[in-house]
Short mmCIF file of C-alpha atoms in Angstrom, two decimals:
data_model
loop_
_atom_site.label_atom_id
_atom_site.label_comp_id
_atom_site.label_asym_id
_atom_site.label_seq_id
_atom_site.Cartn_x
_atom_site.Cartn_y
_atom_site.Cartn_z
CA MET A 24 -122.40 -71.91 91.01
CA ILE A 25 -125.10 -71.06 88.61
CA PRO A 26 -128.57 -70.95 90.23
CA GLY A 27 -130.93 -73.47 88.77
CA LEU A 28 -128.29 -75.42 86.78
CA PRO A 29 -129.54 -78.90 86.59
CA ALA A 30 -127.70 -81.40 88.57
CA ASP A 31 -127.41 -83.76 85.50
CA ILE A 32 -126.03 -81.09 82.99
CA ASP A 33 -122.98 -83.04 82.31
CA THR A 34 -125.07 -85.93 80.91
CA ILE A 35 -126.77 -83.80 78.40
CA LYS A 36 -125.47 -84.49 74.89
CA GLY A 37 -123.29 -81.56 73.72
CA PHE A 38 -119.73 -80.33 72.95
CA LEU A 39 -119.40 -77.29 75.37
CA ALA A 40 -116.58 -77.29 77.97
CA GLU A 41 -117.49 -76.13 81.35
CA ASP A 42 -115.41 -72.98 81.24
CA GLU A 43 -117.12 -72.14 77.82
CA ALA A 44 -120.41 -72.63 79.37
CA GLN A 45 -119.70 -70.40 82.27
CA ALA A 46 -118.47 -67.67 79.93
CA LEU A 47 -121.63 -67.94 77.97
CA TYR A 48 -123.69 -67.61 81.11
CA HIS A 49 -121.58 -64.47 82.18
CA TYR A 50 -121.69 -62.67 78.77
CA ALA A 51 -125.51 -63.54 78.28
CA GLY A 52 -126.13 -61.95 81.77
CA GLU A 53 -124.12 -58.90 80.92
CA SER A 54 -125.72 -58.32 77.40
CA LEU A 55 -129.56 -59.23 78.19
CA PRO A 56 -130.27 -55.80 79.34
CA LEU A 57 -129.57 -54.60 75.85
CA GLY A 58 -131.87 -57.32 74.15
CA PRO A 59 -132.67 -60.97 74.07
CA VAL A 60 -130.12 -63.66 73.06
CA LEU A 61 -130.35 -65.70 69.92
CA GLU A 62 -128.34 -69.00 69.72
CA VAL A 63 -127.55 -70.51 66.29
CA GLY A 64 -127.24 -74.44 66.83
CA SER A 65 -128.94 -75.69 69.83
CA TYR A 66 -128.43 -79.42 69.19
CA CYS A 67 -129.65 -81.15 72.46
CA GLY A 68 -129.79 -77.94 74.48
CA LYS A 69 -126.89 -78.00 76.66
CA SER A 70 -125.68 -74.40 75.76
CA THR A 71 -129.23 -73.19 75.49
CA ILE A 72 -129.69 -74.18 79.35
CA TYR A 73 -126.85 -71.95 80.39
CA LEU A 74 -128.09 -69.01 78.21
CA GLY A 75 -131.74 -69.65 79.33
CA LEU A 76 -130.84 -69.43 83.06
CA ALA A 77 -129.07 -66.08 82.48
CA ALA A 78 -132.37 -64.97 80.54
CA LYS A 79 -134.52 -66.40 83.37
CA ASP A 80 -132.68 -64.44 85.99
CA GLN A 81 -133.60 -61.23 84.00
CA GLY A 82 -136.98 -62.03 82.72
CA SER A 83 -135.87 -62.02 79.19
CA THR A 84 -135.78 -64.57 76.24
CA VAL A 85 -133.51 -66.97 74.32
CA PHE A 86 -134.40 -67.74 70.80
CA ALA A 87 -132.96 -71.15 70.10
CA LEU A 88 -132.43 -71.50 66.21
CA ASP A 89 -131.81 -75.02 64.82
CA HIS A 90 -133.41 -77.02 62.14
CA HIS A 91 -132.59 -80.08 64.37
CA ARG A 92 -131.58 -82.24 61.56
CA GLY A 93 -128.00 -82.28 62.50
CA SER A 94 -124.93 -80.49 60.99
CA GLU A 95 -122.71 -82.23 58.42
CA GLU A 96 -120.55 -83.81 61.05
CA HIS A 97 -123.69 -85.35 62.86
CA GLN A 98 -124.79 -87.35 59.89
CA PRO A 99 -124.46 -91.15 59.46
CA GLY A 100 -120.84 -92.18 58.84
CA GLU A 101 -119.48 -89.04 60.25
CA ILE A 102 -117.21 -88.50 63.30
CA PHE A 103 -119.95 -87.05 65.57
CA HIS A 104 -122.99 -89.15 64.48
CA ASP A 105 -125.01 -90.32 67.35
CA PRO A 106 -127.20 -93.23 66.54
CA ASP A 107 -129.48 -92.39 69.58
CA LEU A 108 -130.45 -89.24 67.81
CA TYR A 109 -131.31 -91.02 64.54
CA ASP A 110 -134.94 -91.38 63.70
CA ASP A 111 -135.86 -94.41 61.50
CA SER A 112 -139.28 -93.12 60.75
CA THR A 113 -137.85 -89.95 59.08
CA ASP A 114 -134.56 -91.61 57.98
CA GLY A 115 -132.62 -88.75 59.60
CA VAL A 116 -131.02 -87.20 62.46
CA ASP A 117 -133.67 -85.56 64.77
CA THR A 118 -132.50 -83.59 67.91
CA PHE A 119 -135.67 -81.77 68.61
CA ARG A 120 -137.39 -84.27 70.90
CA GLU A 121 -134.12 -84.48 73.19
CA PHE A 122 -133.88 -80.82 72.83
CA ARG A 123 -137.39 -80.18 74.16
CA ARG A 124 -137.10 -82.61 76.99
CA ASN A 125 -133.95 -81.25 78.28
CA ILE A 126 -135.26 -77.54 78.20
CA ARG A 127 -138.47 -78.75 79.97
CA LYS A 128 -136.54 -80.39 82.71
CA ALA A 129 -134.51 -77.36 83.30
CA GLY A 130 -137.61 -75.32 83.83
CA LEU A 131 -137.09 -73.11 80.95
CA ASP A 132 -140.07 -73.67 78.71
CA ASP A 133 -141.26 -69.98 79.50
CA THR A 134 -137.84 -68.41 78.63
CA VAL A 135 -136.54 -70.35 75.68
CA VAL A 136 -138.34 -69.90 72.14
CA PRO A 137 -137.35 -72.79 69.83
CA VAL A 138 -137.04 -71.72 66.19
CA VAL A 139 -137.08 -74.92 64.12
CA ALA A 140 -135.51 -73.60 60.78
CA GLY A 141 -132.40 -72.86 59.07
CA SER A 142 -130.43 -69.53 59.43
CA ALA A 143 -131.65 -68.12 56.10
CA LEU A 144 -135.15 -68.80 56.48
CA ALA A 145 -135.35 -67.58 60.16
CA ALA A 146 -133.45 -64.33 59.29
CA ARG A 147 -135.52 -63.41 56.22
CA HIS A 148 -137.86 -61.15 58.13
CA TRP A 149 -136.19 -60.77 61.49
CA GLN A 150 -136.64 -57.50 63.17
CA THR A 151 -135.85 -57.90 66.83
CA PRO A 152 -132.57 -56.41 67.89
CA LEU A 153 -130.34 -58.86 69.81
CA GLY A 154 -128.27 -58.22 72.94
CA MET A 155 -126.23 -61.47 72.16
CA VAL A 156 -125.67 -63.87 69.23
CA PHE A 157 -124.10 -67.22 69.89
CA ILE A 158 -123.06 -69.00 66.66
CA ASP A 159 -122.36 -72.88 66.95
CA GLY A 160 -124.20 -74.08 63.88
CA GLY A 161 -122.67 -76.05 60.72
CA HIS A 162 -118.88 -75.99 60.59
CA SER A 163 -118.64 -75.95 56.85
CA LEU A 164 -117.35 -72.58 55.56
CA ALA A 165 -120.54 -72.18 53.67
CA ALA A 166 -122.76 -72.84 56.76
CA ALA A 167 -120.51 -70.71 59.15
CA LEU A 168 -120.55 -67.86 56.77
CA GLU A 169 -124.32 -68.02 56.34
CA ASP A 170 -124.77 -67.89 60.11
CA TYR A 171 -122.63 -64.94 60.44
CA ARG A 172 -124.04 -63.00 57.63
CA CYS A 173 -127.56 -63.56 58.65
CA TRP A 174 -127.18 -62.72 62.42
CA ALA A 175 -124.05 -60.47 63.11
CA MET A 176 -125.59 -57.40 62.25
CA HIS A 177 -128.77 -57.98 64.57
CA VAL A 178 -126.36 -57.51 67.69
CA VAL A 179 -126.80 -54.02 68.88
CA ARG A 180 -123.95 -51.74 69.81
CA GLY A 181 -122.34 -52.83 73.05
CA GLY A 182 -123.82 -56.33 72.43
CA ILE A 183 -122.02 -59.60 72.26
CA LEU A 184 -121.15 -61.97 69.42
CA THR A 185 -119.76 -65.43 70.53
CA ILE A 186 -118.52 -68.01 68.13
CA HIS A 187 -117.78 -71.60 69.24
CA ASP A 188 -115.14 -73.95 67.96
CA VAL A 189 -112.68 -71.32 67.02
CA TYR A 190 -109.33 -72.99 66.51
CA PRO A 191 -106.24 -71.10 65.09
CA ASP A 192 -104.48 -74.28 64.90
CA ALA A 193 -105.87 -76.48 62.18
CA HIS A 194 -104.55 -79.65 63.97
CA GLU A 195 -106.94 -78.81 67.03
CA GLY A 196 -110.29 -78.33 64.82
CA GLY A 197 -111.97 -77.17 61.77
CA GLN A 198 -111.00 -73.84 60.41
CA ALA A 199 -114.53 -72.35 59.18
CA PRO A 200 -115.50 -70.86 62.65
CA TRP A 201 -111.95 -69.52 63.07
CA ALA A 202 -112.18 -67.87 59.52
CA VAL A 203 -115.62 -66.38 60.43
CA TYR A 204 -114.22 -65.11 63.76
CA GLN A 205 -111.30 -63.47 62.02
CA MET A 206 -113.62 -61.81 59.65
CA ALA A 207 -115.71 -60.38 62.36
CA ARG A 208 -112.78 -59.19 64.35
CA ASP A 209 -111.10 -57.61 61.35
CA SER A 210 -114.43 -55.96 60.01
CA GLY A 211 -114.17 -52.87 62.26
CA LEU A 212 -117.49 -53.54 63.60
CA PHE A 213 -116.54 -55.90 66.52
CA GLU A 214 -113.66 -55.95 69.02
CA GLU A 215 -112.33 -59.00 70.69
CA VAL A 216 -113.12 -59.37 74.36
CA ALA A 217 -111.78 -62.75 75.17
CA ARG A 218 -111.29 -66.25 74.16
CA VAL A 219 -112.17 -69.06 76.49
CA ARG A 220 -110.82 -72.44 75.18
CA SER A 221 -112.51 -72.51 71.66
CA LEU A 222 -115.16 -69.87 72.48
CA GLY A 223 -114.37 -66.46 70.77
CA ILE A 224 -116.07 -63.45 72.30
CA LEU A 225 -116.47 -60.13 70.47
CA ARG A 226 -118.31 -56.89 71.29
CA ARG A 227 -120.13 -54.88 68.84
CA LEU A 228 -118.69 -51.34 68.51
#
């Protein structure tokens, strides 16, 4: 049982299985002594809460990076589009209001730092070494590669890189995260630690 986990966590919009969430909490807790956590792709904050609770335990920080306009698969007409997250006033997806409400309800306003931007912009002048990076952004090959190239090398030695939606079998899910996971694993810079369902976990050498 994770201390402080909201009773309604299962009602928060997201695509994270319970065992994956537990693994995020565990590896965040393990890596936070090395530096803060950065999450790429927060959506409505479900995964952020698990990371944030680990960081709160240690008086550390989670940087939650997302432009909050939805990934390719969240747009109107796509398979994961949610009409409740569509903002008619801006004629587009907007997950930031839902994200902020969930983070506040979880008591994590003093732990989670929202970074409302894309990877390339946020990484342009980034200087903070990171104990853990969790990549769960856009699932096109271009988006997944950009997230990896922008953030993987900010993980300190001994730190953790996690990538979500890693599916070796194309019948189970998209292949871009799997391709990036293989790239990281075969780079000589990371070693595979574990895979929990579709969550790939690597350690920086």
